[in-house]
Amino acid sequence: MSASNFSDAFKDTREAKGTCPFNDQNDPVTMLLRFKDVRKTAHNTKGFSSAAKPGRIVVPSEVNIRDTRQIPFEVDPPEHTEYRALVEDWFKRPLDPDYENKLTQIVEAEIERVLQKGSIEAISELSLPIQSKALTLLLNIPLTEAQTWISWGTHVFRSEDSDLDADKASILYDYIDAEIDKVIAVPNDSLYSVLLNSEYQGRKMTKEEVKGVLILTFAGGRDTVINYLTNTIAYLAEHPEAIEKLHNNPTLVNTAIEEFVRYFSPLTHMGRVVKEEKEISGHVAKEDTRVSLCWASANRDESVFENPNEIILDRKMNPHVAFGFGAHKCLGATHARQLMKVFLRVFTEKVSTVEIMDAAENIEDWGAHKRKVGFNELTIKLNAK
Ligand code: EMZ
């Protein structure tokens, strides 16, 4: 099977039943697989809460590895709306031309660096450095800080042998605590300072709240962005004609990034805790149990997407939910989209072809369903134009 083929792991169950159980650390989750159910449930923030114990809406659950509530992600309206309003403008900065220029310079430098080399491992030598360096722009801190984050490796909460690694997670939490203290001592114009000066319900944001926003910013956009970039490289390696098409047609880039993110769906699903009992596609969601909104399955739903298992770079109707849906839709999406766009632009300008030398797939295990989400290793050679 080709490296850039990501099959639809949930097809049969989605069509036959619409839901499936997954036993996650003795807190079972019912995964909702149909586009309609996913959207309806995401929309119903009253019946399906994000404000459970910190970590509980994430699948696999993170209740054993953190106590800090991620903000605004693990808060329900109306509080959610107020938190979100505090950060919304900051997370729209990627639309500024100056931000876009700096992002372009980062991506150019990274691609030029690896073009000088022979073969490279794409995740550690390209996707992770680009993700980390781009994040310095979102936080508005010096580029050099990215070296620390690159040294953490791809996963913030995961290590080679465990899905949830408390020791690894504490590296991030301790780092953020230390950074918050530094910025309290010497304020600057970073996201840390902006948040520390923000007012929520008429009082200053607490250190714990600021930490909650920062953990989300670091963790939510890490493996997701890295997988997106690596998977896109695999696609371009196997579809060299797409490199030229995208290079010659800048408007195609806009539809292509949406199509890649639909097809790859880097975040498989996100949970909710049931507040009001409800039947969904035959499953009775009981109070205080968990359901998950399976973005990856919804994005291959044939009742919505024509030829869902094909990448159609100029797909016209593409209401994908790869960035979530409703009040909680991804806060980092503007940054991610800008990065995706700049990456495609620069890559197709500088690279003629990509050769895949070696690939090891990263397969997620959702009980009865195994889903390819990216790679554990992708060794490639880039050929310059
Ligand atoms: C959480 C989540 C947010 C979680 C939008 O997704 O991303 C996951 O990678 C983290 O582990 O804590 O931030």
Short mmCIF file of C-alpha atoms and ligand atoms in Angstrom, two decimals:
data_model
loop_
_atom_site.label_atom_id
_atom_site.label_comp_id
_atom_site.label_asym_id
_atom_site.label_seq_id
_atom_site.Cartn_x
_atom_site.Cartn_y
_atom_site.Cartn_z
CA MET A 1 0.00 0.00 0.00
CA SER A 2 1.25 3.47 -0.78
CA ALA A 3 2.57 5.73 1.96
CA SER A 4 0.07 8.47 1.27
CA ASN A 5 -2.97 6.21 1.32
CA PHE A 6 -4.95 6.70 4.52
CA SER A 7 -7.89 4.35 4.47
CA ASP A 8 -11.23 5.01 6.13
CA ALA A 9 -10.96 2.88 9.26
CA PHE A 10 -14.55 3.47 10.39
CA LYS A 11 -16.49 2.96 7.14
CA ASP A 12 -18.26 -0.33 7.87
CA THR A 13 -19.24 0.54 11.43
CA ARG A 14 -20.31 4.06 10.50
CA GLU A 15 -22.62 2.74 7.81
CA ALA A 16 -23.96 -0.27 9.72
CA LYS A 17 -24.31 1.17 13.25
CA GLY A 18 -23.09 4.75 13.46
CA THR A 19 -21.43 4.31 16.85
CA CYS A 20 -18.84 2.08 18.46
CA PRO A 21 -17.56 1.55 21.99
CA PHE A 22 -13.95 2.09 23.07
CA ASN A 23 -12.78 1.15 26.53
CA ASP A 24 -10.45 3.92 27.62
CA GLN A 25 -8.85 3.32 31.04
CA ASN A 26 -12.15 2.08 32.51
CA ASP A 27 -13.98 5.22 31.45
CA PRO A 28 -15.63 3.88 28.28
CA VAL A 29 -16.33 6.15 25.34
CA THR A 30 -18.94 5.71 22.64
CA MET A 31 -17.49 7.04 19.43
CA LEU A 32 -20.01 8.83 17.18
CA LEU A 33 -19.08 8.14 13.59
CA ARG A 34 -21.66 9.86 11.39
CA PHE A 35 -21.17 13.42 10.15
CA LYS A 36 -24.69 14.43 11.17
CA ASP A 37 -24.40 13.04 14.69
CA VAL A 38 -20.94 14.54 15.16
CA ARG A 39 -22.09 18.02 14.15
CA LYS A 40 -25.34 17.89 16.13
CA THR A 41 -23.57 16.72 19.27
CA ALA A 42 -20.77 19.27 18.93
CA HIS A 43 -23.41 21.96 18.61
CA ASN A 44 -25.26 20.86 21.75
CA THR A 45 -22.90 22.20 24.42
CA LYS A 46 -25.64 22.07 27.04
CA GLY A 47 -26.34 18.37 26.65
CA PHE A 48 -22.71 17.40 25.96
CA SER A 49 -20.20 19.14 28.18
CA SER A 50 -16.53 19.97 27.78
CA ALA A 51 -16.27 21.19 31.37
CA ALA A 52 -15.69 17.81 33.01
CA LYS A 53 -12.74 16.94 35.23
CA PRO A 54 -9.61 18.30 33.45
CA GLY A 55 -8.41 15.78 30.88
CA ARG A 56 -11.62 13.74 30.77
CA ILE A 57 -12.88 14.95 27.39
CA VAL A 58 -9.61 13.96 25.75
CA VAL A 59 -9.43 10.40 24.40
CA PRO A 60 -7.27 8.72 25.66
CA SER A 61 -8.26 10.45 28.88
CA GLU A 62 -5.62 12.64 30.51
CA VAL A 63 -7.18 12.74 34.00
CA ASN A 64 -4.21 10.81 35.39
CA ILE A 65 -1.58 13.13 33.97
CA ARG A 66 -2.90 16.62 34.59
CA ASP A 67 -5.04 18.74 36.94
CA THR A 68 -4.88 21.99 35.02
CA ARG A 69 -8.00 22.84 33.05
CA GLN A 70 -7.20 23.76 29.44
CA ILE A 71 -8.82 27.06 28.50
CA PRO A 72 -11.09 27.73 26.62
CA PHE A 73 -11.18 24.09 25.49
CA GLU A 74 -12.43 22.51 28.75
CA VAL A 75 -15.01 25.14 29.63
CA ASP A 76 -18.68 25.36 28.56
CA PRO A 77 -20.64 28.45 27.54
CA PRO A 78 -21.33 31.01 28.91
CA GLU A 79 -17.88 31.05 30.62
CA HIS A 80 -16.36 29.63 27.47
CA THR A 81 -17.61 32.55 25.41
CA GLU A 82 -15.92 35.07 27.69
CA TYR A 83 -12.59 33.22 27.77
CA ARG A 84 -12.70 32.74 24.03
CA ALA A 85 -13.32 36.45 23.45
CA LEU A 86 -10.16 37.23 25.45
CA VAL A 87 -7.93 35.20 23.17
CA GLU A 88 -9.71 35.35 19.80
CA ASP A 89 -7.96 38.45 18.42
CA TRP A 90 -4.54 37.20 19.42
CA PHE A 91 -5.13 33.92 17.57
CA LYS A 92 -6.16 35.87 14.43
CA ARG A 93 -2.71 37.55 14.19
CA PRO A 94 -1.55 34.93 11.64
CA LEU A 95 -3.62 36.88 9.07
CA ASP A 96 -1.31 39.92 9.38
CA PRO A 97 0.99 40.23 6.35
CA ASP A 98 3.95 40.72 8.68
CA TYR A 99 3.21 37.42 10.46
CA GLU A 100 2.84 35.68 7.11
CA ASN A 101 6.19 37.06 5.93
CA LYS A 102 7.97 35.86 9.05
CA LEU A 103 6.33 32.46 8.69
CA THR A 104 7.45 32.30 5.07
CA GLN A 105 11.04 33.07 6.11
CA ILE A 106 10.95 30.27 8.70
CA VAL A 107 9.62 27.71 6.25
CA GLU A 108 12.05 28.80 3.51
CA ALA A 109 15.02 28.46 5.85
CA GLU A 110 13.94 25.00 6.99
CA ILE A 111 13.35 23.67 3.49
CA GLU A 112 16.61 25.15 2.22
CA ARG A 113 18.45 23.58 5.14
CA VAL A 114 17.20 20.08 4.35
CA LEU A 115 17.72 20.52 0.60
CA GLN A 116 21.45 20.76 1.38
CA LYS A 117 21.35 17.34 3.00
CA GLY A 118 21.02 13.91 1.42
CA SER A 119 18.21 11.92 2.90
CA ILE A 120 16.45 13.19 6.01
CA GLU A 121 13.93 11.87 8.51
CA ALA A 122 11.03 14.18 7.75
CA ILE A 123 9.38 14.27 11.18
CA SER A 124 12.39 15.10 13.32
CA GLU A 125 14.30 17.12 10.73
CA LEU A 126 11.53 19.04 9.01
CA SER A 127 7.99 18.83 10.43
CA LEU A 128 8.91 19.20 14.10
CA PRO A 129 11.35 22.12 13.55
CA ILE A 130 8.81 23.91 11.34
CA GLN A 131 5.99 23.36 13.86
CA SER A 132 8.11 24.55 16.78
CA LYS A 133 9.60 27.57 15.03
CA ALA A 134 6.18 28.64 13.72
CA LEU A 135 4.85 28.44 17.28
CA THR A 136 7.27 31.16 18.38
CA LEU A 137 5.30 33.53 16.13
CA LEU A 138 1.99 32.55 17.68
CA LEU A 139 3.41 33.14 21.15
CA ASN A 140 5.37 36.20 19.98
CA ILE A 141 8.65 35.15 21.52
CA PRO A 142 12.21 34.83 20.11
CA LEU A 143 12.79 32.14 17.48
CA THR A 144 15.65 30.63 19.50
CA GLU A 145 13.17 29.35 22.09
CA ALA A 146 12.05 26.71 19.59
CA GLN A 147 15.24 24.70 20.24
CA THR A 148 13.93 23.73 23.68
CA TRP A 149 10.63 22.49 22.27
CA ILE A 150 12.34 20.60 19.46
CA SER A 151 14.40 18.79 22.08
CA TRP A 152 11.19 17.45 23.65
CA GLY A 153 10.49 15.31 20.59
CA THR A 154 7.22 14.91 18.72
CA HIS A 155 4.90 14.09 21.57
CA VAL A 156 4.42 16.16 24.65
CA PHE A 157 2.48 13.56 26.60
CA ARG A 158 3.71 10.41 24.89
CA SER A 159 6.92 8.45 24.89
CA GLU A 160 7.98 5.45 22.83
CA ASP A 161 6.40 2.92 25.19
CA SER A 162 3.40 4.71 26.64
CA ASP A 163 0.46 6.68 25.32
CA LEU A 164 0.31 8.83 28.40
CA ASP A 165 3.59 9.66 30.02
CA ALA A 166 3.28 11.68 33.21
CA ASP A 167 7.02 12.39 33.42
CA LYS A 168 7.07 13.76 29.93
CA ALA A 169 3.95 15.83 30.52
CA SER A 170 5.52 17.41 33.60
CA ILE A 171 8.39 18.68 31.44
CA LEU A 172 5.85 20.86 29.63
CA TYR A 173 3.96 21.91 32.79
CA ASP A 174 7.16 22.82 34.65
CA TYR A 175 8.42 24.73 31.63
CA ILE A 176 5.20 26.76 31.37
CA ASP A 177 5.21 27.49 35.13
CA ALA A 178 8.78 28.75 34.87
CA GLU A 179 8.00 30.90 31.82
CA ILE A 180 4.97 32.46 33.54
CA ASP A 181 7.14 33.37 36.54
CA LYS A 182 9.79 34.91 34.28
CA VAL A 183 7.20 37.04 32.52
CA ILE A 184 5.64 38.14 35.81
CA ALA A 185 9.12 39.36 36.84
CA VAL A 186 9.90 40.96 33.46
CA PRO A 187 6.77 41.62 31.39
CA ASN A 188 7.11 41.53 27.61
CA ASP A 189 4.79 41.45 24.60
CA SER A 190 4.32 37.70 24.43
CA LEU A 191 1.08 35.74 24.78
CA TYR A 192 2.09 35.07 28.41
CA SER A 193 2.10 38.77 29.24
CA VAL A 194 -1.07 39.48 27.29
CA LEU A 195 -2.90 36.77 29.21
CA LEU A 196 -1.49 37.81 32.59
CA ASN A 197 -2.86 41.29 31.92
CA SER A 198 -6.25 40.09 30.67
CA GLU A 199 -9.36 40.42 32.75
CA TYR A 200 -11.84 37.62 33.15
CA GLN A 201 -15.12 38.47 34.93
CA GLY A 202 -13.66 41.75 36.15
CA ARG A 203 -10.47 40.33 37.69
CA LYS A 204 -7.01 39.46 36.36
CA MET A 205 -6.52 35.97 34.90
CA THR A 206 -4.84 33.68 37.44
CA LYS A 207 -1.54 31.91 36.81
CA GLU A 208 -3.44 28.63 36.65
CA GLU A 209 -5.77 30.00 33.95
CA VAL A 210 -2.86 31.36 31.94
CA LYS A 211 -1.16 27.98 32.24
CA GLY A 212 -4.39 26.36 30.97
CA VAL A 213 -4.34 28.44 27.78
CA LEU A 214 -0.65 27.78 27.26
CA ILE A 215 -0.89 23.99 27.72
CA LEU A 216 -3.62 23.96 25.10
CA THR A 217 -1.55 26.08 22.73
CA PHE A 218 1.48 23.81 23.09
CA ALA A 219 -0.26 20.42 23.14
CA GLY A 220 -3.22 20.88 20.81
CA GLY A 221 -1.17 22.03 17.84
CA ARG A 222 1.80 19.75 18.15
CA ASP A 223 1.29 16.19 16.86
CA THR A 224 -1.62 17.45 14.77
CA VAL A 225 0.49 19.95 12.83
CA ILE A 226 3.45 17.57 12.63
CA ASN A 227 1.28 14.79 11.20
CA TYR A 228 -0.35 17.17 8.77
CA LEU A 229 3.01 18.33 7.38
CA THR A 230 4.55 14.86 7.20
CA ASN A 231 1.47 13.32 5.56
CA THR A 232 1.37 16.11 3.00
CA ILE A 233 5.02 15.46 2.13
CA ALA A 234 4.21 11.75 1.62
CA TYR A 235 1.34 12.73 -0.68
CA LEU A 236 3.54 15.07 -2.73
CA ALA A 237 6.20 12.35 -2.98
CA GLU A 238 3.68 10.00 -4.54
CA HIS A 239 1.90 12.64 -6.65
CA PRO A 240 4.70 14.63 -8.27
CA GLU A 241 2.22 16.15 -10.74
CA ALA A 242 0.50 17.84 -7.78
CA ILE A 243 3.71 19.74 -6.97
CA GLU A 244 3.61 21.44 -10.36
CA LYS A 245 -0.14 21.98 -10.30
CA LEU A 246 0.00 23.67 -6.91
CA HIS A 247 3.02 25.71 -7.88
CA ASN A 248 1.37 27.00 -11.04
CA ASN A 249 -2.00 27.69 -9.50
CA PRO A 250 -1.84 29.59 -6.19
CA THR A 251 -5.63 29.57 -5.74
CA LEU A 252 -5.57 25.77 -5.82
CA VAL A 253 -3.53 25.92 -2.61
CA ASN A 254 -6.59 27.27 -0.76
CA THR A 255 -8.79 24.28 -1.58
CA ALA A 256 -5.88 21.82 -1.32
CA ILE A 257 -5.11 22.65 2.31
CA GLU A 258 -8.74 22.05 3.29
CA GLU A 259 -8.76 18.79 1.37
CA PHE A 260 -5.54 17.55 2.96
CA VAL A 261 -6.77 18.36 6.44
CA ARG A 262 -10.12 16.62 5.72
CA TYR A 263 -8.41 13.53 4.34
CA PHE A 264 -5.71 13.29 7.03
CA SER A 265 -7.92 14.47 9.93
CA PRO A 266 -4.93 14.78 12.26
CA LEU A 267 -7.12 14.80 15.38
CA THR A 268 -9.16 11.58 15.27
CA HIS A 269 -11.78 12.59 17.80
CA MET A 270 -12.61 14.62 20.89
CA GLY A 271 -14.84 13.61 23.78
CA ARG A 272 -17.78 15.15 25.59
CA VAL A 273 -19.43 14.19 28.88
CA VAL A 274 -23.17 13.60 28.66
CA LYS A 275 -25.28 16.02 30.72
CA GLU A 276 -28.71 15.17 29.36
CA GLU A 277 -29.51 11.60 28.36
CA LYS A 278 -30.06 11.28 24.63
CA GLU A 279 -30.36 8.64 21.96
CA ILE A 280 -27.89 8.97 19.09
CA SER A 281 -28.07 6.53 16.15
CA GLY A 282 -29.47 3.88 18.49
CA HIS A 283 -27.00 4.47 21.31
CA VAL A 284 -28.51 5.70 24.57
CA ALA A 285 -25.99 8.21 25.88
CA LYS A 286 -26.47 8.09 29.66
CA GLU A 287 -25.70 10.98 31.98
CA ASP A 288 -22.04 11.23 33.06
CA THR A 289 -20.85 8.78 30.42
CA ARG A 290 -18.59 9.87 27.56
CA VAL A 291 -19.14 10.11 23.83
CA SER A 292 -16.59 11.20 21.27
CA LEU A 293 -17.03 13.24 18.14
CA CYS A 294 -15.07 11.29 15.55
CA TRP A 295 -13.92 13.98 13.14
CA ALA A 296 -11.90 11.44 11.15
CA SER A 297 -14.95 9.28 10.47
CA ALA A 298 -17.29 12.22 9.80
CA ASN A 299 -14.81 13.53 7.23
CA ARG A 300 -15.20 10.33 5.16
CA ASP A 301 -19.00 10.19 5.40
CA GLU A 302 -20.29 9.34 1.93
CA SER A 303 -23.60 11.03 2.54
CA VAL A 304 -21.71 14.35 2.64
CA PHE A 305 -18.50 13.94 0.62
CA GLU A 306 -18.42 12.57 -2.90
CA ASN A 307 -15.58 10.08 -3.37
CA PRO A 308 -14.52 10.65 0.25
CA ASN A 309 -11.45 8.42 0.00
CA GLU A 310 -9.90 10.44 -2.79
CA ILE A 311 -7.85 13.58 -2.40
CA ILE A 312 -9.45 16.06 -4.80
CA LEU A 313 -7.28 19.15 -4.64
CA ASP A 314 -9.98 21.45 -6.00
CA ARG A 315 -12.90 19.89 -4.06
CA LYS A 316 -15.70 22.46 -4.16
CA MET A 317 -18.04 21.49 -1.30
CA ASN A 318 -15.86 20.67 1.67
CA PRO A 319 -17.64 21.22 5.00
CA HIS A 320 -15.08 19.07 6.84
CA VAL A 321 -14.86 19.02 10.63
CA ALA A 322 -11.11 18.43 10.93
CA PHE A 323 -10.86 21.57 13.08
CA GLY A 324 -13.95 20.61 15.09
CA PHE A 325 -17.33 22.25 14.87
CA GLY A 326 -19.44 24.76 16.80
CA ALA A 327 -18.38 26.87 19.78
CA HIS A 328 -15.23 24.83 20.40
CA LYS A 329 -13.88 24.87 16.86
CA CYS A 330 -10.10 25.01 16.85
CA LEU A 331 -8.67 28.25 18.22
CA GLY A 332 -5.37 27.60 16.45
CA ALA A 333 -6.97 26.99 13.06
CA THR A 334 -5.98 30.40 11.63
CA HIS A 335 -2.35 29.74 12.52
CA ALA A 336 -2.54 26.15 11.22
CA ARG A 337 -4.14 27.22 7.94
CA GLN A 338 -1.57 29.95 7.40
CA LEU A 339 1.23 27.47 8.05
CA MET A 340 -0.33 24.89 5.72
CA LYS A 341 -0.64 27.49 2.99
CA VAL A 342 2.86 28.90 3.37
CA PHE A 343 4.32 25.39 3.54
CA LEU A 344 2.69 24.31 0.27
CA ARG A 345 3.68 27.54 -1.43
CA VAL A 346 7.34 27.36 -0.41
CA PHE A 347 7.66 23.60 -0.84
CA THR A 348 6.28 23.59 -4.38
CA GLU A 349 8.48 26.56 -5.28
CA LYS A 350 11.74 24.94 -4.13
CA VAL A 351 11.22 21.19 -4.50
CA SER A 352 10.86 19.32 -7.80
CA THR A 353 10.40 15.77 -6.52
CA VAL A 354 10.46 13.83 -3.26
CA GLU A 355 11.69 10.27 -2.87
CA ILE A 356 10.51 8.11 0.02
CA MET A 357 13.35 5.88 1.22
CA ASP A 358 11.68 4.37 4.26
CA ALA A 359 8.39 4.72 6.10
CA ALA A 360 6.94 3.38 9.34
CA GLU A 361 3.24 4.07 9.80
CA ASN A 362 1.75 5.35 13.03
CA ILE A 363 -1.41 3.33 13.62
CA GLU A 364 -3.78 4.37 16.38
CA ASP A 365 -5.62 1.61 18.22
CA TRP A 366 -9.27 2.38 18.89
CA GLY A 367 -10.27 -1.13 19.92
CA ALA A 368 -12.06 -2.68 16.97
CA HIS A 369 -10.70 0.06 14.68
CA LYS A 370 -7.08 0.70 13.77
CA ARG A 371 -6.46 4.05 12.15
CA LYS A 372 -3.38 5.34 10.37
CA VAL A 373 -2.84 8.92 11.53
CA GLY A 374 0.66 9.55 10.28
CA PHE A 375 4.16 8.12 10.52
CA ASN A 376 6.58 7.17 13.24
CA GLU A 377 9.31 7.62 10.70
CA LEU A 378 9.45 8.91 7.15
CA THR A 379 12.86 9.01 5.52
CA ILE A 380 12.90 11.05 2.35
CA LYS A 381 15.13 12.80 -0.11
CA LEU A 382 14.09 16.18 -1.50
CA ASN A 383 15.29 17.15 -4.95
CA ALA A 384 15.69 20.86 -5.59
CA LYS A 385 14.20 22.66 -8.58
C1 EMZ B 1 -5.56 18.69 24.23
C2 EMZ B 1 -5.93 18.38 22.82
C3 EMZ B 1 -6.58 19.57 22.18
C4 EMZ B 1 -4.83 17.52 24.83
C5 EMZ B 1 -7.61 20.20 20.19
O1 EMZ B 1 -6.98 19.20 20.92
O2 EMZ B 1 -4.77 18.02 22.08
C6 EMZ B 1 -4.12 16.87 22.59
O3 EMZ B 1 -2.99 16.60 21.78
C7 EMZ B 1 -3.65 17.12 23.99
O4 EMZ B 1 -3.04 15.93 24.50
O5 EMZ B 1 -4.39 17.83 26.14
O6 EMZ B 1 -4.75 19.82 24.27
#
